Coordinates of C-alpha atoms in Angstrom, one line a residue:
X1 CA 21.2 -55.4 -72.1
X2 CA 24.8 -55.0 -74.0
X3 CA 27.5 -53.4 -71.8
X4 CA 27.7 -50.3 -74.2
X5 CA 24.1 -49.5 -73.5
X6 CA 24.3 -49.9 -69.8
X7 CA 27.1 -47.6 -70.3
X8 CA 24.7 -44.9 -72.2
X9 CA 22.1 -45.3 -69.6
X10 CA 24.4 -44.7 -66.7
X11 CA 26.0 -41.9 -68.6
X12 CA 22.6 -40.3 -69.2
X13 CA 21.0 -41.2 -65.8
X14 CA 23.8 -39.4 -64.6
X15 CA 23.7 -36.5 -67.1
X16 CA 20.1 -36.3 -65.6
X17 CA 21.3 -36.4 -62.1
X18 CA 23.8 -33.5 -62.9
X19 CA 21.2 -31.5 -64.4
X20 CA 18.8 -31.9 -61.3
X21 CA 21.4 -31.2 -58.8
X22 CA 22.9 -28.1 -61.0
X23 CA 18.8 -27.0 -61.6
X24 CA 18.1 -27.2 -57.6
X25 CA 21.5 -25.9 -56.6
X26 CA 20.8 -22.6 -58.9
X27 CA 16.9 -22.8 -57.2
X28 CA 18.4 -22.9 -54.0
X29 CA 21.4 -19.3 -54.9
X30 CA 18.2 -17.6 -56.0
X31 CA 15.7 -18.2 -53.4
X32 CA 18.4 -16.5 -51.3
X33 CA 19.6 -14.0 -53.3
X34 CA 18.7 -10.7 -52.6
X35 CA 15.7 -9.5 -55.3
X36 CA 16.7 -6.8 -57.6
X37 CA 14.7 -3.6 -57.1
X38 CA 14.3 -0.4 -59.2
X39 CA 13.7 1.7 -56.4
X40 CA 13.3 5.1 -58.2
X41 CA 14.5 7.4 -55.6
X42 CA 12.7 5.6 -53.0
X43 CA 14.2 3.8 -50.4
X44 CA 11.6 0.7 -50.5
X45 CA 9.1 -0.8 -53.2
X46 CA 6.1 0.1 -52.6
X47 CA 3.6 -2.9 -53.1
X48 CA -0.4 -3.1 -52.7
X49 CA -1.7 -6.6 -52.2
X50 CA -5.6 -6.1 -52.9
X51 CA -7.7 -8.4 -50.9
X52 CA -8.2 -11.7 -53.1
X53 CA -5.7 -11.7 -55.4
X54 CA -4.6 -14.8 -56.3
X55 CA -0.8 -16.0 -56.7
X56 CA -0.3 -14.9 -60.3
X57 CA -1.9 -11.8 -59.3
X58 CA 0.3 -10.9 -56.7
X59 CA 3.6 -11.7 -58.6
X60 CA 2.5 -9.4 -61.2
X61 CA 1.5 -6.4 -58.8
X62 CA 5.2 -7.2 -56.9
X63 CA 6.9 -6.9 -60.8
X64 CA 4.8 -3.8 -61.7
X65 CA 5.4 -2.3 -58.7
X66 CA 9.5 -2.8 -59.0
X67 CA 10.9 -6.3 -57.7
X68 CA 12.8 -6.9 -60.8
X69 CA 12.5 -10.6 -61.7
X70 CA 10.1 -13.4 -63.3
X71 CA 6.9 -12.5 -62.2
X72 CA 6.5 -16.3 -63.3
X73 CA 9.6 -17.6 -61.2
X74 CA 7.7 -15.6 -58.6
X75 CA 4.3 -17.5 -59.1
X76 CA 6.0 -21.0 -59.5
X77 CA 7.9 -20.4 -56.0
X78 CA 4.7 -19.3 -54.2
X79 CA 3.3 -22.7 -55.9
X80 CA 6.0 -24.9 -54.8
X81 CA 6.2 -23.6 -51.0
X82 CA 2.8 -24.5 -50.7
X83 CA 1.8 -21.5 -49.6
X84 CA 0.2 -19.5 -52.2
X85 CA -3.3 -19.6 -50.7
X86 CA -2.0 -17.7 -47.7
X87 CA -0.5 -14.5 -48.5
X88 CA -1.9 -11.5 -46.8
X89 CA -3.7 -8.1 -48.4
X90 CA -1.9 -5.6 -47.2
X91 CA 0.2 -2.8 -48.2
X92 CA 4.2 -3.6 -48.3
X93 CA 7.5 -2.3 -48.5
X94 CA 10.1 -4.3 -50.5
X95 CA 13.5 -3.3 -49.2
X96 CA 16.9 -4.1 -50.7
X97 CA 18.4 -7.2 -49.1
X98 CA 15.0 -9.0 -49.8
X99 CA 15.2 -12.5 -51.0
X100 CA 12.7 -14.6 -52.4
X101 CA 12.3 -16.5 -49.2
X102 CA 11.8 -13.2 -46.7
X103 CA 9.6 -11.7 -49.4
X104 CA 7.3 -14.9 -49.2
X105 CA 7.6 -15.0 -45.1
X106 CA 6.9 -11.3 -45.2
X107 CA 3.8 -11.8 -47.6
X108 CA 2.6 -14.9 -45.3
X109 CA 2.9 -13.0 -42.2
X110 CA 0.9 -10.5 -43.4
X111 CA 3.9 -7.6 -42.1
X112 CA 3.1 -4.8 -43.7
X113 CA 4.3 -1.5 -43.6
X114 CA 3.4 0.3 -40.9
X115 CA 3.4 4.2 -39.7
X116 CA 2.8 5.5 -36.3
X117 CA 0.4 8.6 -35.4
X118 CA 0.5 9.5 -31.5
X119 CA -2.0 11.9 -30.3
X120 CA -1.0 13.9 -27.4
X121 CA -2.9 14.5 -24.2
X122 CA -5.1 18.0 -24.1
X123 CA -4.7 18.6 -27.6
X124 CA -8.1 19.8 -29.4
X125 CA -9.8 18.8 -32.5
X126 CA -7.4 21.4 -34.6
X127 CA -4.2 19.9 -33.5
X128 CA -5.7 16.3 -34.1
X129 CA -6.3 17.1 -37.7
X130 CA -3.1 19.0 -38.2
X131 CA -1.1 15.8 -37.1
X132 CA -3.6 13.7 -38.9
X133 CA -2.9 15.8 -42.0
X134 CA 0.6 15.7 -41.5
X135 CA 0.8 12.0 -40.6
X136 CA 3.3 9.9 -43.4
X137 CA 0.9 7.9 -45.6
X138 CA -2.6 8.6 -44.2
X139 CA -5.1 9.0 -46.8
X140 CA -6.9 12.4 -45.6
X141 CA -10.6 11.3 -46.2
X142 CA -11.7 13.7 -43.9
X143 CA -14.5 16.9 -44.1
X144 CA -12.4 20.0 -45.3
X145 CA -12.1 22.4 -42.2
X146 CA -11.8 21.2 -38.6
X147 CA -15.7 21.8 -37.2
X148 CA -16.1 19.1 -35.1
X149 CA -19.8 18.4 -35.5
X150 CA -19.3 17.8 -39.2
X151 CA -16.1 15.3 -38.1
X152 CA -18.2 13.4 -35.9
X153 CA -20.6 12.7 -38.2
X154 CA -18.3 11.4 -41.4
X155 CA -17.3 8.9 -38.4
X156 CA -20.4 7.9 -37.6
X157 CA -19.5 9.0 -33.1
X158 CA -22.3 8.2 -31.1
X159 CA -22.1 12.2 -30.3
X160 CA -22.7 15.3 -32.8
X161 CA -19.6 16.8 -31.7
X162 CA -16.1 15.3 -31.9
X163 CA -14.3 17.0 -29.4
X164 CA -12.3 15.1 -27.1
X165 CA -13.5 12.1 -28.7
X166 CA -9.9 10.5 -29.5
X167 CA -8.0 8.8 -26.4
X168 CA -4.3 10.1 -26.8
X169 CA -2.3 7.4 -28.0
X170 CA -0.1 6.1 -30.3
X171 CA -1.7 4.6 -33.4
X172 CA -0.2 1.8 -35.6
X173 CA -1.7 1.8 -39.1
X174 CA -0.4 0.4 -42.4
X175 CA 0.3 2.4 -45.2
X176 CA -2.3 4.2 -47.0
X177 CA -4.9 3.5 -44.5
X178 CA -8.1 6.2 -44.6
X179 CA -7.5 8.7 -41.8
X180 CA -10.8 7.8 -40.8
X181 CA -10.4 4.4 -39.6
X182 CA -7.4 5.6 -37.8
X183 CA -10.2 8.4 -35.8
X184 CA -12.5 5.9 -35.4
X185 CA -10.1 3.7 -33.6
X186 CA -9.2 6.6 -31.4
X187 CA -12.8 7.4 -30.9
X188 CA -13.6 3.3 -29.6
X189 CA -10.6 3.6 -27.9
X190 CA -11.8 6.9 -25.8
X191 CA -15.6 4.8 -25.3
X192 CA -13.7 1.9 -23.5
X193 CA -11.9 4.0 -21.2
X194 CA -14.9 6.2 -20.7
X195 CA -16.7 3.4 -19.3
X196 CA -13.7 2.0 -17.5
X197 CA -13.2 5.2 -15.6
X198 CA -17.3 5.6 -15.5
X199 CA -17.1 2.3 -13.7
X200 CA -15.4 3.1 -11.2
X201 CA -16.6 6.4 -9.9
X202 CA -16.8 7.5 -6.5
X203 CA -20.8 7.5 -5.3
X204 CA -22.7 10.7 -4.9
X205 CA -20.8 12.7 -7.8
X206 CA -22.8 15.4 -9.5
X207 CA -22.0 14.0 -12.5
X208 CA -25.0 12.6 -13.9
X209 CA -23.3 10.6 -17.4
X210 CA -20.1 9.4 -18.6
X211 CA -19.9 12.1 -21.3
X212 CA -20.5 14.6 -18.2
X213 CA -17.4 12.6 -16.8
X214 CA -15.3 13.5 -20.0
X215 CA -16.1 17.0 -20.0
X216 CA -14.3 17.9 -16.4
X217 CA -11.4 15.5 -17.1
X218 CA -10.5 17.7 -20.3
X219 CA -11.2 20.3 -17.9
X220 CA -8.5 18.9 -15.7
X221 CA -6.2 17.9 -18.4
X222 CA -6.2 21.4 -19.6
X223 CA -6.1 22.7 -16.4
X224 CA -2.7 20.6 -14.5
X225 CA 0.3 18.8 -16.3
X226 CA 1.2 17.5 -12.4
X227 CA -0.3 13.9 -11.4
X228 CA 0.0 14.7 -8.0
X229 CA -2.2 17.6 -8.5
X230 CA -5.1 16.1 -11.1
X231 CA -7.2 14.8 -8.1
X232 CA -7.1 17.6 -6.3
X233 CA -8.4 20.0 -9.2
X234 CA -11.2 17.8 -10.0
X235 CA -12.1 17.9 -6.4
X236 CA -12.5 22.0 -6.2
X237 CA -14.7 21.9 -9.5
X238 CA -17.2 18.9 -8.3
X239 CA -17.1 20.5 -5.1
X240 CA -18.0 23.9 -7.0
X241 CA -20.6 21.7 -8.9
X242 CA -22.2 19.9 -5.7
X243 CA -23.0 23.9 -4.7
X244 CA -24.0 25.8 -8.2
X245 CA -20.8 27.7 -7.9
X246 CA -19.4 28.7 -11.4
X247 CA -16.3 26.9 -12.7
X248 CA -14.7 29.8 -13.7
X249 CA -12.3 27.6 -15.5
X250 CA -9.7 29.3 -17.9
X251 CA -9.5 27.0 -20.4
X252 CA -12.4 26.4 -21.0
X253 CA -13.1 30.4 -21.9
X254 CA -10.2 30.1 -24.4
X255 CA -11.2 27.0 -26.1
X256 CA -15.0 29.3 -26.5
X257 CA -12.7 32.0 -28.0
X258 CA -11.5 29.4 -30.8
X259 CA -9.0 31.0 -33.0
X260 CA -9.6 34.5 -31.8
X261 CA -7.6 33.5 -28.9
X262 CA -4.1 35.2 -29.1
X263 CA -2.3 33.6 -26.5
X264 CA -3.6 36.5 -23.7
X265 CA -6.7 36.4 -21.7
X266 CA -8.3 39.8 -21.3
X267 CA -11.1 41.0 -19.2
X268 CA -13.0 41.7 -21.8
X269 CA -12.9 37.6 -22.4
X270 CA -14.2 36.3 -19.0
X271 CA -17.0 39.0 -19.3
X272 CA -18.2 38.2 -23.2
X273 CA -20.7 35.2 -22.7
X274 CA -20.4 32.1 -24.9
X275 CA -21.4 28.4 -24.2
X276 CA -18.2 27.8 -23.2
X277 CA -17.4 31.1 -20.3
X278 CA -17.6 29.5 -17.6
X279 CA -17.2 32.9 -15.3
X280 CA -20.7 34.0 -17.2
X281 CA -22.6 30.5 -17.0
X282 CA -23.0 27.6 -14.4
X283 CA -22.1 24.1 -14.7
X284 CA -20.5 22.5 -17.4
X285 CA -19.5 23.6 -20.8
X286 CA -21.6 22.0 -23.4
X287 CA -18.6 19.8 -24.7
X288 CA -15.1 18.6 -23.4
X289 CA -12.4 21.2 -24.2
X290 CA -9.2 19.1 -25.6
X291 CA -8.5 15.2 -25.4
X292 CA -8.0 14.1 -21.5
X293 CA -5.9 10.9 -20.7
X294 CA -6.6 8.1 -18.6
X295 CA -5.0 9.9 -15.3
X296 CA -7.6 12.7 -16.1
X297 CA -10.4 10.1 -16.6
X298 CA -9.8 8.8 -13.4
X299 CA -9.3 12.3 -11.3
X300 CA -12.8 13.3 -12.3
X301 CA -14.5 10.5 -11.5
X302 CA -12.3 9.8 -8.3
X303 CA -11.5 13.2 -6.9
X304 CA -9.6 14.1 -3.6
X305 CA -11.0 14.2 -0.8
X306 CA -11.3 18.0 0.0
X307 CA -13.6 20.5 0.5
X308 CA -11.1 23.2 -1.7
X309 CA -13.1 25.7 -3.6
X310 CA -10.1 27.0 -5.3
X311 CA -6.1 26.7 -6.8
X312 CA -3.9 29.2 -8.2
X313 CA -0.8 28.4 -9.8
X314 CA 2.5 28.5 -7.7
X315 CA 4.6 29.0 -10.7
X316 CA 6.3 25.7 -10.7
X317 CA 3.5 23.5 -12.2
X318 CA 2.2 22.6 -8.8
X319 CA -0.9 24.1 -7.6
X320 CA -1.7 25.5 -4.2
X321 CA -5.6 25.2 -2.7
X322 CA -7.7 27.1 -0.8
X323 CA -11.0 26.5 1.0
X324 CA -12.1 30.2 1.7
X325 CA -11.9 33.2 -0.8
X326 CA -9.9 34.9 1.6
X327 CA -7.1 32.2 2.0
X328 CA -7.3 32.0 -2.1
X329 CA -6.6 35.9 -2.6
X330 CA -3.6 35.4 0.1
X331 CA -2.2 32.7 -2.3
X332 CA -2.6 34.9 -5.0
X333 CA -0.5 37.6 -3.8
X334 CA 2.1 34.9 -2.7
X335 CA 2.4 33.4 -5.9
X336 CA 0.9 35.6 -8.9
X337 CA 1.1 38.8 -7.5
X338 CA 4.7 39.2 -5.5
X339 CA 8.0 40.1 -7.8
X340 CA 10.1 37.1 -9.1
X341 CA 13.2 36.9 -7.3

């Protein structure tokens, strides 16, 4: 070969070599350059990754949805990493600072956006379904109303009625998640510490099931906010069941009264028979009350040892106990019936 074509070939392999270096240089800025977004108001794109979408699929939905680039530079980067079989369905949130690198980890990792829902201890079915309702980005594919038979069965519960079904927790979903699967997660969650708690009851309890078990520890939930006092309550009301003695439980007469309840309990109330006045009927009410937490779970199944047949409230969220009726009326004079200083 003639010098002057070695000399064209070295200038072109290294016109080539430029181009290469120049082409992965400017692959390299934009892999880590932060994606353009039209955000329209929003603080995040919203993306949905249906399950089996394939790699030209999901660059589309990301450049529909608002990442504003090449919905083919996209595709050809998924390619390249090798990793285009293994992004996740899910639902995502695209936030500004996202590069094409985090968007792909994100979309591997399967990180979706997430909400939380917590569910607070002694609440009923109403205030579940108010906070359900309210929750950000829960898709409310629940019955219209709150009944509780007709909840429990559009989840399919194991029982006809949903109260105290749920185990108060905080609930991670992703976004746009069906309010029922969060419920029924509740709901399994509740059945596993049923049984935990069921486990481990004391012997001789006149308790004859688990859901028997869950209806005095909402009775307890409702009925203490102290710890030190749940045990003790659950005692005086197995001890009351061991000898037929009415519950006489307050709560459990108000939940009964539903949303005629105005916040004060007449006499009229204890007096007016429903399945739920517990002054009127022995035993147990037919359902639990509200949602009781593990501490509550275990009280009932693992009361104090005592042979108390009643409390009254000392005014400071403690409770005191009495064995005899007398020595109950004396602590109701001391603590409901004296003047506040």
């Amino acid at each position: 070969m003639s010098r002057s074509l070695r000399s064209l070939a070295f200038r072109w392999t290294l016109l080539a070599a430029v181009a290469v270096l120049a082409g992965a240089t400017a692959i390299a800025a934009w892999l880590h350059r932060p994606l353009s977004l039209r955000l329209q108001g929003q603080p995040a794109v919203d993306v949905v990754i249906e399950p089996g979408m394939s790699a030209a699929e999901v660059a589309d939905a990301l450049v529909a949805s608002g990442v504003d680039t090449s919905a083919w530079g996209l595709f050809l980067w998924f390619r390249l990493s090798g990793q285009s079989r293994a992004l996740k369905a899910g639902s995502y949130e695209i936030a500004p600072g996202t590069t094409p690198t985090t968007l792909l980890d994100k979309l591997v990792r399967g990180e979706q956006a997430v909400r939380r829902l917590t569910l607070v201890e002694g609440w009923n079915v109403r205030q579940v379904l108010q906070a359900v309702r309210a929750a950000e980005h829960l898709i409310d594919d629940l019955p219209a109303g709150d009944d509780p038979v007709a909840l429990a069965r559009h989840l399919g519960l194991r029982v006809a009625h949903a109260e105290g079904r749920f185990f108060p927790d905080t609930y991670v979903y992703p976004k746009r998640t069906p309010a029922s699967r969060v419920l029924r997660q509740a709901a399994a969650a509740m059945d596993t510490r049923l049984a935990d708690a069921w486990a481990r009851r004391q012997p001789g309890l006149p308790l004859r099931t688990p859901d028997e078990a869950l209806i005095l520890a909402s009775i307890v939930e409702k009925e203490t906010g102290l710890e030190a006092d749940r045990a003790h309550v659950a005692a005086v009301f197995i001890n009351r069941l061991r000898i037929g003695m009415r519950l006489q439980t307050d709560p459990a007469v108000i939940y009964g009264l539903g949303e005629r309840f105005d916040g004060d309990l007449r006499r009229r109330d204890l007096v007016t028979d429903t399945p739920y006045n517990t002054y009127t009927r022995a035993g147990l009410p037919p359902t639990p009350i509200a949602m009781p937490g593990w501490n509550s779970l275990l009280a009932a199944v693992q009361p104090a040892s005592s042979r108390a047949l009643y409390f009254v409230a000392r005014g400071d969220g403690s409770s005191a106990f009495s064995q005899t009726l007398d020595e109950h009326n004396r602590a109701v004079r001391r603590y409901q019936l004296q003047p506040r200083q």
